mmCIF file of C-alpha atoms in Angstrom:
data_model
loop_
_atom_site.group_PDB
_atom_site.id
_atom_site.type_symbol
_atom_site.label_atom_id
_atom_site.label_comp_id
_atom_site.label_asym_id
_atom_site.label_seq_id
_atom_site.Cartn_x
_atom_site.Cartn_y
_atom_site.Cartn_z
ATOM 1 C CA MET A 27 58.140 -65.842 -40.865
ATOM 2 C CA SER A 28 54.391 -65.709 -41.077
ATOM 3 C CA PHE A 29 52.227 -62.569 -40.767
ATOM 4 C CA VAL A 30 51.001 -63.594 -37.326
ATOM 5 C CA GLU A 31 54.521 -64.007 -36.053
ATOM 6 C CA GLU A 32 55.515 -60.632 -37.494
ATOM 7 C CA PHE A 33 52.426 -58.981 -35.901
ATOM 8 C CA ILE A 34 53.187 -60.587 -32.519
ATOM 9 C CA GLY A 35 56.796 -59.439 -32.803
ATOM 10 C CA ILE A 36 55.726 -55.874 -33.554
ATOM 11 C CA LEU A 37 53.315 -55.842 -30.586
ATOM 12 C CA SER A 38 55.990 -57.316 -28.293
ATOM 13 C CA SER A 39 58.619 -54.799 -29.336
ATOM 14 C CA SER A 40 56.096 -51.954 -29.037
ATOM 15 C CA PHE A 41 55.097 -53.187 -25.596
ATOM 16 C CA PHE A 42 58.671 -53.318 -24.299
ATOM 17 C CA TYR A 43 59.457 -50.000 -25.938
ATOM 18 C CA LEU A 44 56.519 -48.295 -24.226
ATOM 19 C CA LEU A 45 57.268 -50.138 -20.980
ATOM 20 C CA TYR A 46 60.697 -48.531 -20.755
ATOM 21 C CA THR A 47 59.952 -45.183 -22.384
ATOM 22 C CA ASN A 48 56.350 -44.193 -21.549
ATOM 23 C CA GLN A 49 54.596 -46.371 -18.992
ATOM 24 C CA ILE A 50 51.649 -43.990 -18.579
ATOM 25 C CA LEU A 51 50.804 -44.176 -22.249
ATOM 26 C CA LEU A 52 51.009 -47.984 -22.070
ATOM 27 C CA ILE A 53 48.597 -48.075 -19.133
ATOM 28 C CA LEU A 54 46.134 -45.772 -20.934
ATOM 29 C CA PHE A 55 46.381 -47.986 -24.006
ATOM 30 C CA PHE A 56 45.476 -51.113 -22.011
ATOM 31 C CA PHE A 57 42.559 -49.384 -20.261
ATOM 32 C CA THR A 58 41.246 -48.167 -23.606
ATOM 33 C CA LEU A 59 41.605 -51.646 -25.104
ATOM 34 C CA ILE A 60 39.783 -53.244 -22.156
ATOM 35 C CA PHE A 61 37.008 -50.632 -22.345
ATOM 36 C CA PHE A 62 36.394 -51.279 -26.034
ATOM 37 C CA ILE A 63 36.411 -55.074 -25.482
ATOM 38 C CA ILE A 64 33.761 -54.681 -22.763
ATOM 39 C CA LEU A 65 31.657 -52.436 -24.968
ATOM 40 C CA ARG A 66 31.943 -54.919 -27.856
ATOM 41 C CA ASN A 67 30.783 -57.809 -25.667
ATOM 42 C CA ILE A 68 27.855 -55.772 -24.367
ATOM 43 C CA HIS A 69 26.888 -54.705 -27.848
ATOM 44 C CA VAL A 70 27.024 -58.287 -29.113
ATOM 45 C CA ARG A 71 24.845 -59.564 -26.257
ATOM 46 C CA ASN A 72 22.403 -56.636 -26.254
ATOM 47 C CA SER A 73 22.209 -54.529 -29.375
ATOM 48 C CA THR A 74 19.864 -52.000 -27.672
ATOM 49 C CA PHE A 75 22.300 -51.103 -24.885
ATOM 50 C CA PHE A 76 23.651 -47.875 -26.389
ATOM 51 C CA PRO A 77 20.262 -46.536 -27.497
ATOM 52 C CA ASP A 78 18.901 -47.327 -24.031
ATOM 53 C CA VAL A 79 21.802 -45.538 -22.342
ATOM 54 C CA ILE A 80 21.439 -42.492 -24.579
ATOM 55 C CA SER A 81 17.659 -42.453 -24.084
ATOM 56 C CA THR A 82 18.091 -42.689 -20.300
ATOM 57 C CA LEU A 83 20.567 -39.809 -20.295
ATOM 58 C CA ILE A 84 18.231 -37.669 -22.406
ATOM 59 C CA LYS A 85 15.304 -38.464 -20.091
ATOM 60 C CA LYS A 86 17.337 -37.545 -17.010
ATOM 61 C CA ILE A 87 18.475 -34.268 -18.556
ATOM 62 C CA THR A 88 14.912 -33.473 -19.665
ATOM 63 C CA TYR A 89 13.554 -34.361 -16.204
ATOM 64 C CA GLN A 90 16.081 -32.106 -14.501
ATOM 65 C CA ASN A 91 15.195 -29.221 -16.835
ATOM 66 C CA GLN A 92 11.471 -29.778 -16.265
ATOM 67 C CA LYS A 93 12.024 -29.962 -12.507
ATOM 68 C CA LYS A 94 13.928 -26.680 -12.527
ATOM 69 C CA SER A 95 11.206 -25.091 -14.662
ATOM 70 C CA VAL A 96 8.464 -26.319 -12.305
ATOM 71 C CA GLU A 97 10.388 -25.120 -9.238
ATOM 72 C CA SER A 98 10.875 -21.748 -10.901
ATOM 73 C CA ARG A 99 7.161 -21.475 -11.683
ATOM 74 C CA VAL A 100 6.197 -22.573 -8.172
ATOM 75 C CA GLY A 101 8.519 -19.952 -6.730
ATOM 76 C CA HIS A 102 7.045 -17.316 -9.031
ATOM 77 C CA TYR A 103 3.496 -18.261 -8.086
ATOM 78 C CA GLY A 104 4.527 -18.285 -4.435
ATOM 79 C CA GLU A 105 5.791 -14.720 -4.731
ATOM 80 C CA LEU A 106 2.572 -13.684 -6.458
ATOM 81 C CA SER A 107 0.460 -15.359 -3.777
ATOM 82 C CA LYS A 108 2.464 -13.594 -1.072
ATOM 83 C CA ARG A 109 1.862 -10.272 -2.786
ATOM 84 C CA GLN A 110 -1.836 -11.080 -3.095
ATOM 85 C CA ARG A 111 -1.980 -11.852 0.630
ATOM 86 C CA VAL A 112 0.051 -8.813 1.677
ATOM 87 C CA LEU A 113 -1.524 -6.155 -0.555
ATOM 88 C CA PRO A 114 -5.085 -6.511 0.852
ATOM 89 C CA VAL A 115 -3.584 -5.873 4.288
ATOM 90 C CA ILE A 116 -1.045 -3.165 3.476
ATOM 91 C CA VAL A 117 -3.176 -0.976 1.191
ATOM 92 C CA PRO A 118 -6.178 -0.511 3.555
ATOM 93 C CA LEU A 119 -3.801 -0.068 6.492
ATOM 94 C CA PHE A 120 -1.843 2.598 4.599
ATOM 95 C CA ILE A 121 -5.067 4.391 3.642
ATOM 96 C CA THR A 122 -6.303 4.216 7.247
ATOM 97 C CA ILE A 123 -3.036 5.625 8.608
ATOM 98 C CA PHE A 124 -3.072 8.382 5.983
ATOM 99 C CA ILE A 125 -6.644 9.368 6.892
ATOM 100 C CA ALA A 126 -5.727 9.261 10.585
ATOM 101 C CA TYR A 127 -2.764 11.538 9.895
ATOM 102 C CA LEU A 128 -5.034 14.052 8.168
ATOM 103 C CA ILE A 129 -7.558 13.956 11.008
ATOM 104 C CA LEU A 130 -5.105 14.084 13.912
ATOM 105 C CA ASN A 131 -3.243 17.020 12.354
ATOM 106 C CA HIS A 132 -6.553 18.822 11.702
ATOM 107 C CA TYR A 133 -6.048 18.894 7.936
ATOM 108 C CA VAL A 134 -9.575 17.492 7.673
ATOM 109 C CA PHE A 135 -12.136 17.785 10.477
ATOM 110 C CA LEU A 136 -15.825 18.148 11.271
ATOM 111 C CA ALA A 137 -17.108 21.473 12.612
ATOM 112 C CA ILE A 138 -20.389 22.014 14.467
ATOM 113 C CA VAL A 139 -22.773 24.649 13.150
ATOM 114 C CA THR A 140 -23.879 26.598 16.229
ATOM 115 C CA SER A 141 -26.023 29.305 14.614
ATOM 116 C CA GLY A 142 -28.686 29.619 11.958
ATOM 117 C CA SER A 143 -26.897 32.370 10.043
ATOM 118 C CA MET A 144 -26.097 29.968 7.172
ATOM 119 C CA SER A 145 -29.606 28.499 6.826
ATOM 120 C CA PRO A 146 -30.787 26.728 4.716
ATOM 121 C CA ALA A 147 -27.369 25.500 3.482
ATOM 122 C CA LEU A 148 -26.213 24.768 7.040
ATOM 123 C CA GLU A 149 -28.559 24.321 9.967
ATOM 124 C CA VAL A 150 -27.888 24.441 13.696
ATOM 125 C CA GLU A 151 -26.419 21.171 15.049
ATOM 126 C CA ASP A 152 -25.182 20.074 11.606
ATOM 127 C CA LEU A 153 -21.622 18.805 11.218
ATOM 128 C CA VAL A 154 -19.828 20.174 8.155
ATOM 129 C CA LEU A 155 -16.610 18.694 6.736
ATOM 130 C CA ILE A 156 -13.768 21.253 6.667
ATOM 131 C CA GLN A 157 -10.305 20.974 5.103
ATOM 132 C CA ASN A 158 -7.262 23.233 5.384
ATOM 133 C CA LEU A 159 -4.892 21.371 3.077
ATOM 134 C CA HIS A 160 -5.455 23.937 0.335
ATOM 135 C CA VAL A 161 -7.161 27.172 1.319
ATOM 136 C CA ASN A 162 -7.759 29.629 -1.512
ATOM 137 C CA PRO A 163 -10.962 31.510 -0.682
ATOM 138 C CA GLN A 164 -13.064 32.533 -3.664
ATOM 139 C CA GLN A 165 -16.393 34.316 -3.816
ATOM 140 C CA GLY A 166 -19.254 31.983 -2.902
ATOM 141 C CA GLU A 167 -17.144 29.432 -1.006
ATOM 142 C CA ILE A 168 -17.918 28.488 2.599
ATOM 143 C CA ILE A 169 -15.066 29.085 5.036
ATOM 144 C CA MET A 170 -14.450 28.696 8.756
ATOM 145 C CA PHE A 171 -12.543 31.496 10.484
ATOM 146 C CA ASN A 172 -11.785 33.215 13.775
ATOM 147 C CA THR A 173 -12.732 36.781 14.587
ATOM 148 C CA LYS A 174 -12.503 38.847 17.763
ATOM 149 C CA LYS A 175 -16.181 39.752 17.423
ATOM 150 C CA ALA A 176 -17.322 36.151 17.910
ATOM 151 C CA SER A 177 -16.485 33.885 20.826
ATOM 152 C CA MET A 178 -16.262 30.800 18.604
ATOM 153 C CA PRO A 179 -15.142 30.086 15.038
ATOM 154 C CA VAL A 180 -17.661 31.293 12.451
ATOM 155 C CA ILE A 181 -18.745 29.392 9.334
ATOM 156 C CA HIS A 182 -19.890 31.845 6.649
ATOM 157 C CA ARG A 183 -19.741 32.269 2.891
ATOM 158 C CA VAL A 184 -17.156 34.445 1.128
ATOM 159 C CA TYR A 185 -18.932 37.597 -0.026
ATOM 160 C CA SER A 186 -16.031 39.317 -1.786
ATOM 161 C CA VAL A 187 -12.245 39.137 -2.111
ATOM 162 C CA SER A 188 -10.211 42.309 -2.658
ATOM 163 C CA GLY A 189 -6.480 41.692 -2.419
ATOM 164 C CA ASP A 190 -5.802 40.462 1.132
ATOM 165 C CA ALA A 191 -9.194 41.675 2.384
ATOM 166 C CA ILE A 192 -11.980 39.101 2.565
ATOM 167 C CA LYS A 193 -15.611 39.956 3.325
ATOM 168 C CA THR A 194 -18.054 37.275 4.505
ATOM 169 C CA LYS A 195 -21.811 36.934 4.826
ATOM 170 C CA GLY A 196 -24.292 34.432 6.207
ATOM 171 C CA ASP A 197 -26.882 33.077 3.767
ATOM 172 C CA ALA A 198 -29.704 33.922 6.193
ATOM 173 C CA VAL A 199 -28.441 37.474 6.806
ATOM 174 C CA ALA A 200 -29.339 40.398 4.551
ATOM 175 C CA PHE A 201 -26.054 42.278 4.857
ATOM 176 C CA PRO A 202 -22.354 41.326 4.849
ATOM 177 C CA ASP A 203 -20.543 40.891 8.150
ATOM 178 C CA ASP A 204 -19.056 44.054 9.656
ATOM 179 C CA TRP A 205 -15.530 42.680 9.731
ATOM 180 C CA THR A 206 -12.793 42.205 7.175
ATOM 181 C CA LEU A 207 -10.700 39.048 7.280
ATOM 182 C CA LYS A 208 -7.157 38.226 6.319
ATOM 183 C CA LYS A 209 -6.266 34.815 4.924
ATOM 184 C CA GLU A 210 -4.296 33.736 8.016
ATOM 185 C CA LYS A 211 -7.500 33.939 10.091
ATOM 186 C CA ILE A 212 -9.144 31.230 7.988
ATOM 187 C CA GLN A 213 -9.134 27.780 9.595
ATOM 188 C CA GLY A 214 -10.387 25.932 6.543
ATOM 189 C CA GLU A 215 -12.822 25.616 3.668
ATOM 190 C CA ALA A 216 -15.901 23.435 3.437
ATOM 191 C CA VAL A 217 -15.384 20.270 1.381
ATOM 192 C CA LEU A 218 -17.801 20.291 -1.544
ATOM 193 C CA PHE A 219 -19.441 17.415 -3.378
ATOM 194 C CA GLN A 220 -21.410 18.363 -6.479
ATOM 195 C CA ASP A 221 -21.057 22.031 -5.404
ATOM 196 C CA LYS A 222 -22.656 21.327 -2.017
ATOM 197 C CA PRO A 223 -20.955 21.090 1.394
ATOM 198 C CA ILE A 224 -20.650 17.643 2.920
ATOM 199 C CA ILE A 225 -22.723 17.682 6.105
ATOM 200 C CA VAL A 226 -23.967 15.227 8.727
ATOM 201 C CA LYS A 227 -27.414 16.243 9.913
ATOM 202 C CA ASN A 228 -28.359 16.751 13.577
ATOM 203 C CA ILE A 229 -25.326 14.984 15.072
ATOM 204 C CA GLY A 230 -24.221 18.187 16.788
ATOM 205 C CA ALA A 231 -27.177 17.877 19.171
ATOM 206 C CA TYR A 232 -25.316 15.097 21.010
ATOM 207 C CA LEU A 233 -22.143 17.178 21.330
ATOM 208 C CA LEU A 234 -23.612 20.407 22.737
ATOM 209 C CA PHE A 235 -24.639 21.438 26.241
ATOM 210 C CA ASP A 236 -28.069 22.121 27.572
ATOM 211 C CA PRO A 237 -29.752 25.143 25.919
ATOM 212 C CA ASN A 238 -29.964 26.845 29.321
ATOM 213 C CA LYS A 239 -26.196 27.397 29.092
ATOM 214 C CA VAL A 240 -26.339 28.975 25.652
ATOM 215 C CA GLN A 241 -24.531 32.282 25.146
ATOM 216 C CA ILE A 242 -26.383 34.604 22.760
ATOM 217 C CA THR A 243 -24.612 36.941 20.345
ATOM 218 C CA LYS A 244 -25.872 38.921 17.395
ATOM 219 C CA TYR A 245 -24.387 36.253 15.114
ATOM 220 C CA GLY A 246 -26.500 33.460 16.558
ATOM 221 C CA SER A 247 -26.531 31.001 19.467
ATOM 222 C CA GLU A 248 -23.051 30.079 20.696
ATOM 223 C CA MET A 249 -23.004 27.024 22.973
ATOM 224 C CA TYR A 250 -21.223 27.367 26.286
ATOM 225 C CA ARG A 251 -17.950 25.425 26.537
ATOM 226 C CA ALA A 252 -18.481 23.770 23.160
ATOM 227 C CA SER A 253 -14.758 23.956 22.491
ATOM 228 C CA GLN A 254 -14.065 21.811 25.595
ATOM 229 C CA ILE A 255 -16.527 19.230 24.323
ATOM 230 C CA LEU A 256 -14.800 19.158 20.948
ATOM 231 C CA LYS A 257 -11.475 18.474 22.657
ATOM 232 C CA ASN A 258 -13.007 15.554 24.560
ATOM 233 C CA VAL A 259 -14.558 14.224 21.353
ATOM 234 C CA LYS A 260 -11.166 14.390 19.612
ATOM 235 C CA LYS A 261 -9.531 12.442 22.446
ATOM 236 C CA LEU A 262 -12.302 9.858 22.384
ATOM 237 C CA GLY A 263 -12.066 9.618 18.597
ATOM 238 C CA PHE A 264 -8.300 9.029 18.791
ATOM 239 C CA THR A 265 -8.799 6.244 21.351
ATOM 240 C CA ILE A 266 -11.469 4.574 19.207
ATOM 241 C CA PHE A 267 -9.253 4.923 16.152
ATOM 242 C CA MET A 268 -6.287 3.205 17.854
ATOM 243 C CA ILE A 269 -8.533 0.363 19.034
ATOM 244 C CA CYS A 270 -9.832 -0.082 15.473
ATOM 245 C CA ILE A 271 -6.275 -0.175 14.105
ATOM 246 C CA LEU A 272 -5.263 -2.878 16.609
ATOM 247 C CA LEU A 273 -8.380 -4.927 15.836
ATOM 248 C CA TYR A 274 -7.731 -4.595 12.108
ATOM 249 C CA ILE A 275 -4.135 -5.810 12.462
ATOM 250 C CA PHE A 276 -5.282 -8.728 14.660
ATOM 251 C CA LEU A 277 -7.997 -9.796 12.199
ATOM 252 C CA ALA A 278 -5.643 -9.457 9.222
ATOM 253 C CA ALA A 279 -3.017 -11.609 10.959
ATOM 254 C CA SER A 280 -5.652 -14.209 11.922
ATOM 255 C CA SER A 281 -6.949 -14.450 8.343
ATOM 256 C CA LYS A 282 -3.465 -15.491 7.142
ATOM 257 C CA HIS A 283 -3.581 -18.575 9.355
#
């Protein structure tokens, strides 16, 4: 018996053995054999097939990775651009609301000088910026306070501090005031810039009544019903402020589009 006959006999016996004992393994064997025959024929016809397939797979994997990287960067830049668009709107709006809160709660306000007792630092009809966020009167500071001896709040300088007793004096007056204050009577302190009060000159003239209705006291000219005018000014200021807020929001929203 020749070698070929012996080889064919071995294959035949192996085939029938697997056919009756393990058909699944036989099927897998045939599929594997067919697959390798196909690959051999392809390789013989085109020797660059496998390198081309591998190169294509590598390119696809690289492209997918690059695409994910680009999408990630685009998303990151998108988030940054959103922040850059939102911050210019949010920050000024937050600052505006914070300032409005201070003004509407009278933590910071403008007071009208109605007498010349503080000349030349403060003149009649000046507006002086007052704050009551932190009131700690010290000698030489300008404060605004209430006293029973004056019909309206007085703006004078602290002359001396002795425990809870505070003495005041106007710059244009030779002697200290004849009253003694307690801290709870103080409405606020003048806001200073470079050791000078922040004032707006001559604006008070548009907020006061006719001089014929002036009430005269020994502390200077007190304008009749000035407090009622201040209330009206505050209401008008609040209305203007709300209109400005609405316009700001509208313009900010329009700029996005």
